[in-house]
Short mmCIF file of C-alpha atoms in Angstrom, two decimals:
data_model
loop_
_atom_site.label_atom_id
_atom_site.label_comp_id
_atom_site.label_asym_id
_atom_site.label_seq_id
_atom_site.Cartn_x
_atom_site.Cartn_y
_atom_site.Cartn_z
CA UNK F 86 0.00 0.00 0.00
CA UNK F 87 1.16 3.55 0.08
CA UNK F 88 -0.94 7.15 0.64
CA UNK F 89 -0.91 9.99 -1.63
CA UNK F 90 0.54 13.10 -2.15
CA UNK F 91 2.16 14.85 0.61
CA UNK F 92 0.22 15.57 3.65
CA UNK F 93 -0.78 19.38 4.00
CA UNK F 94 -1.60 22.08 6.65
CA UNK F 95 -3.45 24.71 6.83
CA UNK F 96 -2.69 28.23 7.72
CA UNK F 97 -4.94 31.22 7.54
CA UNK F 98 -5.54 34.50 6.25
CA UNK F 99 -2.79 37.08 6.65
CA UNK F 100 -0.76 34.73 9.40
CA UNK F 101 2.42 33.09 6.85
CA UNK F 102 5.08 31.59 8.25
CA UNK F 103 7.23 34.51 9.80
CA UNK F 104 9.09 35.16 6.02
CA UNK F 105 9.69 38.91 6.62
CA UNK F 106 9.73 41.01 3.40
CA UNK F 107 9.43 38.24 0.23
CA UNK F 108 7.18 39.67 -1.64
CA UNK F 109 6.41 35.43 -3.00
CA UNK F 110 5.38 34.62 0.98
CA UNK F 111 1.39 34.86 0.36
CA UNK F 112 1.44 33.53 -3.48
CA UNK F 113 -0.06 30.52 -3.91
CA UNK F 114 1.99 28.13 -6.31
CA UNK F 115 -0.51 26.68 -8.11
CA UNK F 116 -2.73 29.26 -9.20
CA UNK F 117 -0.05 32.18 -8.66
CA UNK F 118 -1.98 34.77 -7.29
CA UNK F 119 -2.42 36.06 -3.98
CA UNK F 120 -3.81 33.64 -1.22
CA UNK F 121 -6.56 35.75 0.54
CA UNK F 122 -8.15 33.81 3.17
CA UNK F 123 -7.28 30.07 4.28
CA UNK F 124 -4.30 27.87 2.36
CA UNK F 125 -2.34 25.18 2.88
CA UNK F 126 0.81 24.06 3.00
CA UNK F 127 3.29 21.33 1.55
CA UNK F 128 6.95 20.36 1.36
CA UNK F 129 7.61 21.75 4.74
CA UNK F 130 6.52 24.96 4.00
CA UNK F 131 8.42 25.07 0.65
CA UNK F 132 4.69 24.99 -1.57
CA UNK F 133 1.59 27.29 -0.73
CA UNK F 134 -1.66 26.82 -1.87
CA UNK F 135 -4.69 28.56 -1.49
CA UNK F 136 -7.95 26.71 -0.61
CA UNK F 137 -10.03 27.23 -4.07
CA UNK F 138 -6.37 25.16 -5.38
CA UNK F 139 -5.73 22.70 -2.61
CA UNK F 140 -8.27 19.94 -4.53
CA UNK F 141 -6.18 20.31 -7.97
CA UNK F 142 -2.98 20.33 -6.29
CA UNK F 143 -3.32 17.39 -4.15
CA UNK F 144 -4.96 15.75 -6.97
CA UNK F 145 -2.04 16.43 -9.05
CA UNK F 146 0.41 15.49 -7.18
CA UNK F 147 -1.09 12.43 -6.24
CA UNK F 148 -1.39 10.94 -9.75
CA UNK F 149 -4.53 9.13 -10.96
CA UNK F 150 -6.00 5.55 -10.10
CA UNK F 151 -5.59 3.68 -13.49
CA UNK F 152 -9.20 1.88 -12.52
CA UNK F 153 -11.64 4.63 -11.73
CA UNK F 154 -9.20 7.80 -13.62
CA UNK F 155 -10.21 9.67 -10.28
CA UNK F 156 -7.20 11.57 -8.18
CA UNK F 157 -5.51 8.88 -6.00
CA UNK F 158 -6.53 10.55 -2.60
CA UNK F 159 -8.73 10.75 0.33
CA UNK F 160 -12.22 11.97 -0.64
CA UNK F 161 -14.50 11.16 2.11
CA UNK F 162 -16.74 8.56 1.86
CA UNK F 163 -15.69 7.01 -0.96
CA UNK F 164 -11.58 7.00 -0.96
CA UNK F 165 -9.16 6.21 1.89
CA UNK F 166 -5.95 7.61 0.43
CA UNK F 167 -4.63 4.89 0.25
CA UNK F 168 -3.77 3.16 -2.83
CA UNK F 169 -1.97 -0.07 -4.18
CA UNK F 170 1.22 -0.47 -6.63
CA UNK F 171 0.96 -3.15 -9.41
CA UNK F 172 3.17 -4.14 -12.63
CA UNK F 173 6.19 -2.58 -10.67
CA UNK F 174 5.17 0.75 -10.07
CA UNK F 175 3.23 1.00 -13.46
CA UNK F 176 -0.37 0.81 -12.08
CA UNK F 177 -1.88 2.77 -9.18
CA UNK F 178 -4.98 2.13 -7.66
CA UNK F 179 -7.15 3.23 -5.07
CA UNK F 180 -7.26 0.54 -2.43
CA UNK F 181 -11.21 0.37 -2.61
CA UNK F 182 -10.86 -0.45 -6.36
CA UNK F 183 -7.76 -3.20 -5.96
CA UNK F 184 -10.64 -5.92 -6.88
CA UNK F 185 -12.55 -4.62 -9.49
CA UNK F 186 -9.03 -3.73 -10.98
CA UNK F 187 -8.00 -7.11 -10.53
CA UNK F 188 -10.72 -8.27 -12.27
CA UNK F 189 -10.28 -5.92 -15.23
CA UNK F 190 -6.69 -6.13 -15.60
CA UNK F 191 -5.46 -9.42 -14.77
CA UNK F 192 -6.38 -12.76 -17.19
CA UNK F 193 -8.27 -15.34 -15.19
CA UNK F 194 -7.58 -19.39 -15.04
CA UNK F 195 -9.02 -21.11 -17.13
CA UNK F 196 -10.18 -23.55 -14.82
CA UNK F 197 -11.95 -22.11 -11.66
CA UNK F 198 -12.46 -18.77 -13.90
CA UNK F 199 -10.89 -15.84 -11.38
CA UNK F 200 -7.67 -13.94 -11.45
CA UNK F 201 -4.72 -15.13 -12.13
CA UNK F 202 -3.51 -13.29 -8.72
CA UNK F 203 -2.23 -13.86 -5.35
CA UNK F 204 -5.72 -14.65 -3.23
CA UNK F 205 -6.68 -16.61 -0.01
CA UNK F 206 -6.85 -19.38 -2.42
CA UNK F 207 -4.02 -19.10 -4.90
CA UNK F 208 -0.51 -17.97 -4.80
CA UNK F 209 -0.55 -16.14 -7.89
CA UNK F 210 1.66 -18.79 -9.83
CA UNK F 211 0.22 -20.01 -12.70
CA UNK F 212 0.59 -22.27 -15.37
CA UNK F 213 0.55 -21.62 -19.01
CA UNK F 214 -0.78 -24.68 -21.53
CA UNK F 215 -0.01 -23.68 -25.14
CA UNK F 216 -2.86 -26.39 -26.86
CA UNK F 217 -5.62 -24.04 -24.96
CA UNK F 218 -3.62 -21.15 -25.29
CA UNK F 219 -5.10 -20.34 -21.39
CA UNK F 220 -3.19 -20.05 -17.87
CA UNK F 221 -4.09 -21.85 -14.92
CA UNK F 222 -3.22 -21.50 -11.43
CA UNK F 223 -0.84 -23.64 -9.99
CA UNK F 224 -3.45 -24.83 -7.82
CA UNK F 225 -5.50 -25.58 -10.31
CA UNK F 226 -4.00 -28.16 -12.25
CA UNK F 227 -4.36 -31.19 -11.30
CA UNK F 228 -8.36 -30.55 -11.92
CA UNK F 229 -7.51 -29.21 -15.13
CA UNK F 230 -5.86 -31.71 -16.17
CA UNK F 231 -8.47 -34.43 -14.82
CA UNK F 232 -11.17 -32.49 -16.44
CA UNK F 233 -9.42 -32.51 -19.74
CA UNK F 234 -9.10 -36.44 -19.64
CA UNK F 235 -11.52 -38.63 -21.32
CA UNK F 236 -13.70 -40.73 -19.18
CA UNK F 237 -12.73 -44.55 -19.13
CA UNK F 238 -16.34 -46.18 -20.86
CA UNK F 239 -16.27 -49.35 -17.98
CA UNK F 240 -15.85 -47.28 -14.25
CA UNK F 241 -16.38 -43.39 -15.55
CA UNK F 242 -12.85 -42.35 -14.10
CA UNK F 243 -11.18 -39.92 -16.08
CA UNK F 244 -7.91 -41.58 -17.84
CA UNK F 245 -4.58 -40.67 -16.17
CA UNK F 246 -1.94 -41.73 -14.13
CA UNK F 247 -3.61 -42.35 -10.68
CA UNK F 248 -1.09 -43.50 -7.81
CA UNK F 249 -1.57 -47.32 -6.57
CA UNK F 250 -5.18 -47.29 -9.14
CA UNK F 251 -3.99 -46.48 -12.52
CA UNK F 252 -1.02 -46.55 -14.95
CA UNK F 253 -2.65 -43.58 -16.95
CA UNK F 254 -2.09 -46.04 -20.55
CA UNK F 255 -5.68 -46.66 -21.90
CA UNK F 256 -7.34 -49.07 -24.64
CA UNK F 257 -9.51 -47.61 -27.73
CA UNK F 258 -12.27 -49.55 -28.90
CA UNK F 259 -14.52 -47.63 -31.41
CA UNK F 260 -15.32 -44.70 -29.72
CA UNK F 261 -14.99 -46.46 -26.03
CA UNK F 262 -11.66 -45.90 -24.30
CA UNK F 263 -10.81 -47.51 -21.30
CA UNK F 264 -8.22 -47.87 -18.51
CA UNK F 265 -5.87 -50.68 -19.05
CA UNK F 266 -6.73 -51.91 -15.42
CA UNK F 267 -10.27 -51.65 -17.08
CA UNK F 268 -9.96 -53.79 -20.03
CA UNK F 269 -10.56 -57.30 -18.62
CA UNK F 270 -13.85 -56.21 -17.24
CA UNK F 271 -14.91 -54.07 -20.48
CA UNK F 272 -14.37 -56.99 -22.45
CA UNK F 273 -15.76 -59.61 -20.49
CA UNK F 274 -18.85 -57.07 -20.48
CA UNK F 275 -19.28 -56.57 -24.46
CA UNK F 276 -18.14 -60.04 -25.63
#
């Protein structure tokens, strides 16, 4: 996470800072006229800005969420401040849009159909098969893979290597296929 733009204060009216004689003390650096009434201030003091300005500059400074395209900072009731970094510092988001960015943004598995990101389920690792031309989370691929498998015609379990049950090498018989384990019983059934 991170926040946005740098955190202002306010100072009022004819008050300043103590800067003596500068004719630039009281000039507000965004618009660049004289700051009658309430302004804020940035930088340490270093930036001025009066309060009809304080919305651009903030916003301005802050940059803009690359989901929503609104300033990324605190607007109350709707945004935090905060905001998350993806693609190494390419992508900014506001925090309360990180899913629906997510979503947008980032390709989903082809299996369980969500995104291909890090998630109370998934570490973010996927894997890439080039005959569906689709990614799949590395939690996802055993099922994948099962699901992909034709069905063995005599016991309905997909074909594959199974531990201790199968060898994963399969018999075709017209359009029947079944287990190798499977084949004394599937002929013994349709002789």
């Amino acid at each position: 996470g991170g926040g946005a733009g740098g955190a202002g204060s306010s100072g009022a009216g004819a008050g300043g800072d103590g800067g003596g004689d500068d004719d630039d003390d009281f000039i507000c650096d965004e618009c660049k006229k004289d700051i009658v009434g309430a302004y804020s201030i940035f930088q340490g003091g270093a930036v001025k800005v009066c309060d009809p300005c304080r919305e651009n500059y903030v916003a301005r400074k802050a940059g803009i969420c690359d989901h929503c395209k609104a300033p990324l900072c605190a607007e109350e009731g709707k945004f935090s401040g905060k905001y998350v970094v993806f693609d190494d510092g390419e992508a900014k988001v506001h925090s309360e849009c990180r899913d629906a960015y997510v979503e947008a943004a980032v390709p989903c598995c082809i299996h369980c159909k969500t995104p291909l990101a890090k998630s109370a389920n998934h570490t973010g690792e996927y894997i890439e098969f080039t005959q569906s031309g689709g990614k799949v989370h590395k939690e996802c691929r055993d099922d994948y893979v099962a699901a992909s498998r034709p069905t063995c015609t005599q016991c309905g379990d997909r074909i594959m290597k199974v531990d201790g049950k199968f060898s994963g090498q399969y018999l075709v018989s017209g359009d029947d296929k079944v287990h190798a384990e499977c084949k004394d019983a599937y002929l013994q059934a349709h002789s």
